[in-house]
Coordinates of C-alpha atoms (C1' of nucleotides) in Angstrom, one line a residue:
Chain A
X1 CA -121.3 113.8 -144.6
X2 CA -117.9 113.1 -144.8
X3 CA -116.6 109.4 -143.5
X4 CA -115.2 109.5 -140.2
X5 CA -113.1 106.9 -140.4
X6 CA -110.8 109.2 -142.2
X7 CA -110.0 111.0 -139.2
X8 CA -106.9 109.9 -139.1
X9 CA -104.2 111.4 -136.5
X10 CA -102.0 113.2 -138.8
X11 CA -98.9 112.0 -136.3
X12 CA -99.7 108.6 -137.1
X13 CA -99.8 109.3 -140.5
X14 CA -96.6 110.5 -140.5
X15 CA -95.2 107.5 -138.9
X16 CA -96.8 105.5 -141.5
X17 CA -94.3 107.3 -144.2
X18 CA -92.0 106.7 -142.0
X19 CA -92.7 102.9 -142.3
X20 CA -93.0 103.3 -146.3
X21 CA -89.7 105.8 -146.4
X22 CA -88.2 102.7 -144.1
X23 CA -89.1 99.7 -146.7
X24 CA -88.7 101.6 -149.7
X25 CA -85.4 102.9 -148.9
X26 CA -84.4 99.5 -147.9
X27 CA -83.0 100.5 -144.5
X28 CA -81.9 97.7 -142.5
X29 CA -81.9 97.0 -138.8
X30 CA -79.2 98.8 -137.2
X31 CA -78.6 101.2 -140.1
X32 CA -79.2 104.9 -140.1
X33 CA -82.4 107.0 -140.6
X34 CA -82.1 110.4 -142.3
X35 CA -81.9 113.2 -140.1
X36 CA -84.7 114.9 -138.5
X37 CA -84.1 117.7 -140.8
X38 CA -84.2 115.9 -143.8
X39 CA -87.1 114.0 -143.0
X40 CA -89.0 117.2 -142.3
X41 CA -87.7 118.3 -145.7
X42 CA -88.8 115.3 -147.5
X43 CA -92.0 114.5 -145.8
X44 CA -93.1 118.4 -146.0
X45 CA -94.1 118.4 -142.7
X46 CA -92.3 120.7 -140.0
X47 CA -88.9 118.7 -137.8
X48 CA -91.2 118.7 -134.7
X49 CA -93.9 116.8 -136.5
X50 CA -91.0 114.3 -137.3
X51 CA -89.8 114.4 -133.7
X52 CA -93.2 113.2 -132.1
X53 CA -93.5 110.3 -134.8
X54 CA -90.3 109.7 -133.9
X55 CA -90.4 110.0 -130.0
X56 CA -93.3 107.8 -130.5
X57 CA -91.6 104.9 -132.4
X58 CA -88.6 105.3 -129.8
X59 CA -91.5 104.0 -127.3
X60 CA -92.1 101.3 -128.7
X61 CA -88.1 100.2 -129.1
X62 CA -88.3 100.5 -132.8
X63 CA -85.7 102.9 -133.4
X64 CA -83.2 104.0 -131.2
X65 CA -81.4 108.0 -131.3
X66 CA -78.0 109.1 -130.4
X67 CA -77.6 112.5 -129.2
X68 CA -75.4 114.0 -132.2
X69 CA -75.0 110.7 -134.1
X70 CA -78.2 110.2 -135.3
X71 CA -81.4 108.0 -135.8
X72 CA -81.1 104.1 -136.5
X73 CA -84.0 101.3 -137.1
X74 CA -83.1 98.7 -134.1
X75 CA -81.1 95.9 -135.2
X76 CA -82.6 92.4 -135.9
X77 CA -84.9 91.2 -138.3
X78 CA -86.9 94.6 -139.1
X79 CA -89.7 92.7 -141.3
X80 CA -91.3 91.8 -138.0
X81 CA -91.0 95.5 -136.9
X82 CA -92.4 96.9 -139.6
X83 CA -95.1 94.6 -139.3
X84 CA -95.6 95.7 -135.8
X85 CA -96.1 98.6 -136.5
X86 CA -98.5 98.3 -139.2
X87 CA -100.8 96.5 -136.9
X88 CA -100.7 99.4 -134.3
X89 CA -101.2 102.0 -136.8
X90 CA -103.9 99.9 -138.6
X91 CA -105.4 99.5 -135.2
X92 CA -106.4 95.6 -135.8
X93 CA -107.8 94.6 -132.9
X94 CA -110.0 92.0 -134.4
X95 CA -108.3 88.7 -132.7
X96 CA -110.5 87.6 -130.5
X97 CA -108.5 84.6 -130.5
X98 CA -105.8 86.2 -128.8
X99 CA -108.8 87.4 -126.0
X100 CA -109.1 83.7 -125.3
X101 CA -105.1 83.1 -125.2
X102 CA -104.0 85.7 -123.1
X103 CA -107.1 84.6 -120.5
X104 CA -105.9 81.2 -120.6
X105 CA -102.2 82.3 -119.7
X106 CA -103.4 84.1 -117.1
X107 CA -105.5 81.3 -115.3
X108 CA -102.7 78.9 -116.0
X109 CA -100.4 80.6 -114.4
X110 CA -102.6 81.9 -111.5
X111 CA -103.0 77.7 -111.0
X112 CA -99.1 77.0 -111.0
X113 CA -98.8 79.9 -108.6
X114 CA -101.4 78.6 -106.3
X115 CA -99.8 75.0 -106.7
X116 CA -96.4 76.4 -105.6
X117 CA -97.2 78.0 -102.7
X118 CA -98.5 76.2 -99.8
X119 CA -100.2 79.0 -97.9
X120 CA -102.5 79.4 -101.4
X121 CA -103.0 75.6 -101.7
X122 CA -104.5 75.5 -97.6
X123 CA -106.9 78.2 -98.5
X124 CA -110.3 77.0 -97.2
X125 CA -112.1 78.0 -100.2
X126 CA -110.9 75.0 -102.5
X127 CA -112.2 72.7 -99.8
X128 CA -115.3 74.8 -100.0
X129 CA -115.6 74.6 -103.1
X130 CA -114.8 70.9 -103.5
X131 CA -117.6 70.3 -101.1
X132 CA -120.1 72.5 -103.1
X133 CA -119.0 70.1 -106.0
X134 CA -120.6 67.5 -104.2
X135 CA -123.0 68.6 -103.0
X136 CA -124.9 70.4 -105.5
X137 CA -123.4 69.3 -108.2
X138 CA -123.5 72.6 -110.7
X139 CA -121.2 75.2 -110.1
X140 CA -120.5 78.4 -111.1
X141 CA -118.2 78.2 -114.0
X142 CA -116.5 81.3 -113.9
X143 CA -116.8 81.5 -109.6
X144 CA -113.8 78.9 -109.8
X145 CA -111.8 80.6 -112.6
X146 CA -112.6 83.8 -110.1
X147 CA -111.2 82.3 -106.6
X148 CA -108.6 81.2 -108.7
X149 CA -108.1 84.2 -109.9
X150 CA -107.8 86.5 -106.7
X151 CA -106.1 83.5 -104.5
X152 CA -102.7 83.7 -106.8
X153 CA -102.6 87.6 -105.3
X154 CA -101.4 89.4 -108.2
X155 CA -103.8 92.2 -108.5
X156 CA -102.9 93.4 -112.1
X157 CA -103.5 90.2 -113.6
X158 CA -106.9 89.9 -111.7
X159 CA -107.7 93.2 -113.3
X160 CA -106.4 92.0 -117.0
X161 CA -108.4 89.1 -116.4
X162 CA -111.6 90.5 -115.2
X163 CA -111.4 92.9 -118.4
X164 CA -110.8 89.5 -120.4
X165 CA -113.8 88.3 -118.9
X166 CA -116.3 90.8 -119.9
X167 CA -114.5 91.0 -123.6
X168 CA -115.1 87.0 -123.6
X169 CA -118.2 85.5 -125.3
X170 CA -119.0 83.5 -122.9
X171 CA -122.2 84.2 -120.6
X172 CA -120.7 85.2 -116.8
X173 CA -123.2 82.8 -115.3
X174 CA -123.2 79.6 -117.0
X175 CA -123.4 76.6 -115.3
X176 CA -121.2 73.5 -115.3
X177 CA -122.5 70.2 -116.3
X178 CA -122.7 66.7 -114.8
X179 CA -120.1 65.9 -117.4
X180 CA -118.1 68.7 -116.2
X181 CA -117.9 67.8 -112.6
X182 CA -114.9 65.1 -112.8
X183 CA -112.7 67.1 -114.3
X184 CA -113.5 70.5 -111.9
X185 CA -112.9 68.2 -109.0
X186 CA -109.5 66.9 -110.3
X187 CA -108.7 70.4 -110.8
X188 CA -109.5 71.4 -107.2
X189 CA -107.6 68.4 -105.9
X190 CA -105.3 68.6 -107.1
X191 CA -105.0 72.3 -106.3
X192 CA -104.8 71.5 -103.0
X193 CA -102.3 69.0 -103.5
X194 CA -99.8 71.4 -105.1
X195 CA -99.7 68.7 -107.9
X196 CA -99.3 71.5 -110.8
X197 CA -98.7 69.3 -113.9
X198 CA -101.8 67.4 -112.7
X199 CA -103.8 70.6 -112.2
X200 CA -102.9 72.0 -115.6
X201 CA -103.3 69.1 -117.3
X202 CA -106.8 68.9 -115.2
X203 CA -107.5 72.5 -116.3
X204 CA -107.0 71.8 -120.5
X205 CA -109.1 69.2 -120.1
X206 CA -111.7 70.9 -119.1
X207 CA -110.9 73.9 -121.5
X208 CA -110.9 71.4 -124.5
X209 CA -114.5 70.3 -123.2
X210 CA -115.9 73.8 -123.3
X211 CA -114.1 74.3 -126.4
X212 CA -115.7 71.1 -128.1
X213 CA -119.6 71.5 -126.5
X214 CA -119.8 75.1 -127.2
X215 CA -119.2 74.2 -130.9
Chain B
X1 CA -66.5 111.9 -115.9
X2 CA -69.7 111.6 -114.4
X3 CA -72.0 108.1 -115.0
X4 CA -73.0 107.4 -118.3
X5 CA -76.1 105.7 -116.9
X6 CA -77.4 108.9 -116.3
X7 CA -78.4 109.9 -119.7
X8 CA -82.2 109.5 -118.8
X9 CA -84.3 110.3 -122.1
X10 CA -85.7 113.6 -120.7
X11 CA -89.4 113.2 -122.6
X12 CA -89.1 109.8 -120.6
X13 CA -88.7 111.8 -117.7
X14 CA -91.4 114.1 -118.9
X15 CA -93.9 110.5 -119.1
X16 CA -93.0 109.9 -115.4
X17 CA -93.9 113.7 -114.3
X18 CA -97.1 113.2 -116.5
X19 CA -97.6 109.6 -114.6
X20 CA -96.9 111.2 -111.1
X21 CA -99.0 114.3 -111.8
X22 CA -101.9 112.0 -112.9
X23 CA -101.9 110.5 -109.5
X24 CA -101.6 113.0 -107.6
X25 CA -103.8 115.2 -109.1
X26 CA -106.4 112.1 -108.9
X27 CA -107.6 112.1 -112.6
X28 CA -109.8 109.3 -113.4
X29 CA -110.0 107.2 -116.7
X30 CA -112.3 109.2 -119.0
X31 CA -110.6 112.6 -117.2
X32 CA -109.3 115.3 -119.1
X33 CA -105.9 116.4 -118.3
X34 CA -104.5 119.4 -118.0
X35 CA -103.9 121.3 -121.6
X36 CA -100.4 121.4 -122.8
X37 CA -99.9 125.0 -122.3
X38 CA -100.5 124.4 -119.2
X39 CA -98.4 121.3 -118.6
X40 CA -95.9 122.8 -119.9
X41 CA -95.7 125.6 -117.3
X42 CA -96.0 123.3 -114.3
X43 CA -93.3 120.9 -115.9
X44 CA -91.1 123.6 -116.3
X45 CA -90.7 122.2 -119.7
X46 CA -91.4 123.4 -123.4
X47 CA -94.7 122.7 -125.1
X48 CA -93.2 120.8 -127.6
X49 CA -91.4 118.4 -125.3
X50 CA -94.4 117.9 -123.6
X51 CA -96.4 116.9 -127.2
X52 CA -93.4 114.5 -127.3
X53 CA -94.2 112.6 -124.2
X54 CA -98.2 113.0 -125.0
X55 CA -97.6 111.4 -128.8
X56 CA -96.1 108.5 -126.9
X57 CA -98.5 107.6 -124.3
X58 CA -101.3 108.1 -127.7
X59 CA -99.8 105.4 -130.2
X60 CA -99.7 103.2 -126.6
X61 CA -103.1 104.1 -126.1
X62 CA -103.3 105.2 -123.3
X63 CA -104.4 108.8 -123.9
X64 CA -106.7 110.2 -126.3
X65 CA -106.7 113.7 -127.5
X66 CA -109.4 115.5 -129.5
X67 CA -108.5 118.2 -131.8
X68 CA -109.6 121.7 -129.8
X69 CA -111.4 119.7 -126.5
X70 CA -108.6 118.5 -124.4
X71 CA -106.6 115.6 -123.8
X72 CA -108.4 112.3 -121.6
X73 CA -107.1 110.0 -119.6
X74 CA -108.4 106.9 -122.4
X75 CA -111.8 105.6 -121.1
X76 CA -114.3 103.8 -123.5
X77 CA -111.9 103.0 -126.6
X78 CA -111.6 100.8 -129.2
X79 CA -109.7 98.7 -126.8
X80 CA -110.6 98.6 -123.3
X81 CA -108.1 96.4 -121.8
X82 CA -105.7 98.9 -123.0
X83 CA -107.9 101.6 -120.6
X84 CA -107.8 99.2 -117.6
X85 CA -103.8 99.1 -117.9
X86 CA -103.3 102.6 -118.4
X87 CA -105.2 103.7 -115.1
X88 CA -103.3 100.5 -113.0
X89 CA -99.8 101.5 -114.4
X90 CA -100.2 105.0 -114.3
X91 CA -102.1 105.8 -110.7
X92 CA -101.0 102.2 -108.5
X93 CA -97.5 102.7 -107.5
X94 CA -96.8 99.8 -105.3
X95 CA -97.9 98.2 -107.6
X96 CA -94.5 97.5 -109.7
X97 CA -94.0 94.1 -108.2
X98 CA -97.0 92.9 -110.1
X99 CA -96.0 94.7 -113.2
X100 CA -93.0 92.6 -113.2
X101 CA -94.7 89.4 -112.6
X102 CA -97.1 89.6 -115.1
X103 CA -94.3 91.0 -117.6
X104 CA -92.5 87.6 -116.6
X105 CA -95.3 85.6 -117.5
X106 CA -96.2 86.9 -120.8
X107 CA -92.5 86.4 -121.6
X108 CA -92.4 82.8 -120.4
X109 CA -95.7 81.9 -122.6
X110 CA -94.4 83.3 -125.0
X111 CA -91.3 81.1 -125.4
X112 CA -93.7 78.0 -124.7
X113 CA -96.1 79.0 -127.5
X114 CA -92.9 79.7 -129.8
X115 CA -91.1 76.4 -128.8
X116 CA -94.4 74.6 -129.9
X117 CA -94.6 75.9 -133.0
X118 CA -92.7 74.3 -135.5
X119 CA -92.9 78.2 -138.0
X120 CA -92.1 79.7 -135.2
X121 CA -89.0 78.1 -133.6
X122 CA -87.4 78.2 -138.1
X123 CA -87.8 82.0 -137.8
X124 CA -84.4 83.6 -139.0
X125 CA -84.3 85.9 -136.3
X126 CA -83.5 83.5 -133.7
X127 CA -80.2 82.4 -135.7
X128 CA -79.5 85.7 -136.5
X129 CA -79.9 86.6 -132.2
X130 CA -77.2 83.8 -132.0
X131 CA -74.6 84.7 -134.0
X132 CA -75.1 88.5 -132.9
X133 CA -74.7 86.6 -128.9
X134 CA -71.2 84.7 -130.8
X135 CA -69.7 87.6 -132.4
X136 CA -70.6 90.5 -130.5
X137 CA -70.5 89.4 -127.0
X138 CA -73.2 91.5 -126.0
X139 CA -76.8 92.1 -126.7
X140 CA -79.3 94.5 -126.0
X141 CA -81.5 92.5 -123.3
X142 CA -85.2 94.0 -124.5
X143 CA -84.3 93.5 -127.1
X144 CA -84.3 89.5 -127.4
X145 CA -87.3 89.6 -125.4
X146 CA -89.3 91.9 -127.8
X147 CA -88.1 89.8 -130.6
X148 CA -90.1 86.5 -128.5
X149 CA -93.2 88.6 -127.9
X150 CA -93.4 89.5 -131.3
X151 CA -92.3 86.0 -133.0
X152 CA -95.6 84.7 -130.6
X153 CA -97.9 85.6 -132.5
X154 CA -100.6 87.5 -129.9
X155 CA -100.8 91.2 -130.5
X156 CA -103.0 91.8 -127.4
X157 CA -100.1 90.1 -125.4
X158 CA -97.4 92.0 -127.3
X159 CA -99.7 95.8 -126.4
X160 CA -99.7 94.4 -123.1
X161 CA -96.4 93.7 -122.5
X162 CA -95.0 96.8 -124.4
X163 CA -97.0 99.1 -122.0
X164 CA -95.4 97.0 -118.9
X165 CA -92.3 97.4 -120.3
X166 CA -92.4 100.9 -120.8
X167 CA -93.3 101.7 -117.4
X168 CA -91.0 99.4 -115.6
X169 CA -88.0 100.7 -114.1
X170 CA -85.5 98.9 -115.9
X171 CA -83.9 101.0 -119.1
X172 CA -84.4 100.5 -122.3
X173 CA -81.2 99.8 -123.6
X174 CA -79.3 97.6 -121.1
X175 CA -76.7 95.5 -122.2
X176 CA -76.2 92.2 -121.3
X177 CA -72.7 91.3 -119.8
X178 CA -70.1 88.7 -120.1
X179 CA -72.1 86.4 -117.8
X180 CA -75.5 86.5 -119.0
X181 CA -73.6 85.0 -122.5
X182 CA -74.5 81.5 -122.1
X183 CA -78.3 81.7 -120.5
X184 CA -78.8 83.9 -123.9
X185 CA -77.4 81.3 -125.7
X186 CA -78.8 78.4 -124.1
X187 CA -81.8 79.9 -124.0
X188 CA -82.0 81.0 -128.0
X189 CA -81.0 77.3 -128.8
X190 CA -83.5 75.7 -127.3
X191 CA -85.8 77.9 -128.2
X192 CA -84.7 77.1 -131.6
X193 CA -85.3 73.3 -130.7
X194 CA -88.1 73.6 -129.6
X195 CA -87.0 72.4 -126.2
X196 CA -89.7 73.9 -123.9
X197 CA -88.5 72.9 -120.6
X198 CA -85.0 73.9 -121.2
X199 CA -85.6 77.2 -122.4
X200 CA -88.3 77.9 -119.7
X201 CA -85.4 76.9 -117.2
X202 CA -82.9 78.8 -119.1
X203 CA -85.4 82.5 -118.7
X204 CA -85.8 81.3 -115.4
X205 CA -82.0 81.4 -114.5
X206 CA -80.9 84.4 -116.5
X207 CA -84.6 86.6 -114.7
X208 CA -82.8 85.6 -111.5
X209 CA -79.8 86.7 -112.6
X210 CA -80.4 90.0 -113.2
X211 CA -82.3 90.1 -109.8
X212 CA -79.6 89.4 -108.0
X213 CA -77.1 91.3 -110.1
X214 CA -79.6 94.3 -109.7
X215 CA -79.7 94.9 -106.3
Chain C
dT1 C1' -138.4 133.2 -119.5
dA2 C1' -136.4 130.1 -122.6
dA3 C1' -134.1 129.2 -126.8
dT4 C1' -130.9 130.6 -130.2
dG5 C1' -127.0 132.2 -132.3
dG6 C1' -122.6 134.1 -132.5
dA7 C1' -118.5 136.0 -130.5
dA8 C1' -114.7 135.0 -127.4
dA9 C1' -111.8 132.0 -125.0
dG10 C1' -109.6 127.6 -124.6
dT11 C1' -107.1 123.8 -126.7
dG12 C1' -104.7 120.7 -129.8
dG13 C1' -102.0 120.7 -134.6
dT14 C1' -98.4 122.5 -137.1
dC15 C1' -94.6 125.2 -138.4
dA16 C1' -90.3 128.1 -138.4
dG17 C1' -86.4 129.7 -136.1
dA18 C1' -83.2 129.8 -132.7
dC19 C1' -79.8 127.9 -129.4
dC20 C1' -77.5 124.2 -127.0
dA21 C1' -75.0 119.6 -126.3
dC22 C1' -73.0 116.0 -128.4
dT23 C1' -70.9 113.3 -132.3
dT24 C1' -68.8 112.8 -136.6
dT25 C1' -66.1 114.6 -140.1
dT26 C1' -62.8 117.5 -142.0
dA27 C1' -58.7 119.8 -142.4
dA28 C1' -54.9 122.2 -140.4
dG29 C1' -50.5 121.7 -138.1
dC30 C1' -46.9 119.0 -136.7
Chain D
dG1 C1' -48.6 109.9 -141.5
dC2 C1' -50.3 111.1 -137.1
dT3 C1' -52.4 114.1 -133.8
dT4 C1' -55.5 117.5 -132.8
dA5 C1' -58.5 121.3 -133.2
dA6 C1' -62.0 123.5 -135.9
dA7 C1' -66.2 122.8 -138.6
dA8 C1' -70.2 120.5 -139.9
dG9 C1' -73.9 117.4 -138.8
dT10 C1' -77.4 115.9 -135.7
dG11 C1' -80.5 115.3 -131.9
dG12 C1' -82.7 118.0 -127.7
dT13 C1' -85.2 121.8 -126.2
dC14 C1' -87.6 126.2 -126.1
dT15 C1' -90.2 130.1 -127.9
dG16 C1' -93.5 132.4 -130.6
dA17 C1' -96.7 132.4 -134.0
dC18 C1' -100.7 130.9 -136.6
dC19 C1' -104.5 127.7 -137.8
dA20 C1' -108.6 124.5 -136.9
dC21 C1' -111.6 122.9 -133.9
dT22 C1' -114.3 122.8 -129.5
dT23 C1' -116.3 124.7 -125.5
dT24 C1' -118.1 128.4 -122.9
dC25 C1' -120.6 132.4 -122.2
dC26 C1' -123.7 136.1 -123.1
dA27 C1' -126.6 139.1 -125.6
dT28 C1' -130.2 139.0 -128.7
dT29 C1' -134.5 137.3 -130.0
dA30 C1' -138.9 134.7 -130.1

DNA sequence: TAATGGAAAGTGGTCAGACCACTTTTAAGC
DNA sequence: GCTTAAAAGTGGTCTGACCACTTTCCATTA
C-alpha cells in the first residue's frame, strides 16, 4: 500500500513550482512572470495546466494578467504572498488558536452591534436572562453567547459561529459558576444599557476567567 | 470607446454561472455537480474554461473533485467551516448584505490585532503602502486590505475573508481616487503607530466612502 | 437466486494545436 | 527624429484527442 497522503493534486503541484520558479528567480512584486508558453515549456506540463494554476492564483489576488501584456506577481511585499500561499497549498490548518480568535471577534462584535442599536438592547430576552441569573444562579454558558449570537441578526456570522462552536473544545453544555455570575450579569447589563466599552470589557473578563480555570 | 469597466474576467463570469446554476439546480453540500463536459455544453463555454473556474473554487475549497467520480459541492473536509461558507455564499443570495458586514469586521479586527502588536505594526510593508499612496497617487484598494488580513496573523480569518471577497460584488482591481488619498494615508499611519482608535475611525470613514461614492 | 467478475460508460487529468483579441515591439516610411 | 503601420508576443478560448480512474451494468458462475 502506497501512502495516501501523496495524492497530491497535480494543479497544486504545479502552483507550488510556480512558487519555487517565483523565489528562485527572484521576481519581485509587480514584475513580470514568463509567459504561459514558456512556463509550459519550462515546467513540462501542457499551457492549460499552467493556465488553471494560474487562474487559480489570480483568485486569490496573487498575481494579476493583462490581456496581451502579460502575467505579473502583485506588487507589495511578496514574502508574505509567498508565504500565503505555502500555507494554502500545505493545507496547515492546525491553529486552533485562530478557532478561538475568529469566535471571539465574532461575539465581540455581535455585542457592540447589540449595544448600538436600541431595538436589540430592549429585546426581552436579556431581561430574561438577567432574571434567570438570579434566580437559578447557573446558566447555560454557551445559551448567552447563543442569544447573543442570533440577536445582532447577521445570519452568516451566526452560521460561522455555530461551525466555530462545534470545532471549539469546549463541552456545549457547561455550566457557569458562582464565580462566574458577577461578571455574566455585568455583561447583560450592561447589554441593555447600550454601554459597549463596559460590555466588552465585561465580556474579556469573563473570557480571561474561562481561559485561567480551564487551565 | 465603450467602458473599460467592462472587461469582466470571463472564467469569473463562468464562477458566477457555476454559483447560479448551483442554486438553481438546488445542489446540496456533499452533491455532485454536473461533469465538465457537461457544464460546458449548458455554459456555452469550452471545457477548459470551465476547468479554469472549477481549479479556482478547489484551491478555495470549496469544491472537491475526485479523479474519474465527479466533482462535489465540498461537504466533510479537512476544514469544515470552509464547507459551511461555500454552501451560504454560493446558494443565499440575499444574503450579500451580511457578506459585507462580516467582511467589514474581519477587516476592522484585523487592524486592531495589528495596531496591538508591536512586530506587527514595524512590518515593511506598511511603509512601503505609504510611499506607494505619496508617489503614485493611487492604489489598488484590495489590495491594502489583503496586505492587513495577511500581516494579522489568523489564516482561518484570512480563508474566510478571501472567499467573502471573492464573491462580493465589488472588482478586484479598483483603484482608489484622489479623494480616498488621505483616509489611506491616515489610516496606514496610524496603523503604523499603533493608534487603534484612529485607524478604526479612519476604515470607518473611507468604508463609508465608498458607499456613498458607490451608489 | 445471489455473488462475482469484467466489460462498457462516465468522468476528471492532461496535452497539443488552432484561432482570436489585445499589447508591446520593431521597423518602415516620412 | 518622429510618426505610424506591420510584426511579434501574450493572454483568452475552443476543440479534439488520449489517458487514468471510478461507477455502472450485465452476463457468467457458484
Amino acid at each position: 500500500m502506497d501512502k495516501k497522503q501523496e495524492n497530491k493534486k497535480v494543479f497544486l503541484e504545479i502552483v507550488n513550482q510556480l512558487r519555487q520558479l517565483i523565489k528562485h528567480e527572484g521576481i519581485k512584486p509587480g514584475e513580470k512572470l514568463p509567459s504561459e508558453r514558456v512556463l509550459s515549456e519550462r515546467l513540462n506540463v501542457g499551457r492549460s495546466s499552467v493556465r488553471e494554476a494560474l487562474r487559480s492564483l489570480e483568485l486569490l489576488g496573487l498575481i494579476e494578467t493583462r490581456h496581451g501584456g502579460g502575467t505579473f506577481l502583485s506588487s507589495v511585499s511578496s514574502n508574505q504572498l509567498v508565504e500565503l500561499l505555502a500555507s494554502f497549498i500545505l493545507q496547515e490548518n492546525k491553529a486552533i488558536e485562530d478557532v478561538h480568535i475568529v469566535r471571539r471577534m465574532h461575539e465581540k462584535e455581535a455585542i457592540r452591534v447589540i449595544c448600538s442599536e436600541q431595538s436589540l438592547r430592549s429585546l426581552p430576552v436579556w431581561e430574561s436572562l438577567f432574571m434567570k441569573l438570579e434566580l437559578e444562579n447557573e446558566i447555560v454558558r454557551d445559551l448567552l453567547l447563543r442569544e447573543i449570537m442570533i440577536a445582532s441578526g447577521n445570519r452568516l456570522a451566526l452560521k460561522i459561529w455555530l461551525q466555530l462552536v462545534a470545532y471549539s473544545a469546549t463541552p456545549l453544555k457547561k455550566l457557569s459558576t458562582e464565580e462566574e455570575k458577577p461578571m455574566l450579569q455585568r455583561l447583560v447589563k450592561s447589554l441593555q444599557l447600550g454601554y459597549e466599552n463596559e460590555a466588552t470589557s465585561a465580556y474579556e473578563n469573563w473570557m480571561h476567567y474561562l481561559k485561567n480555570s480551564s487551565s
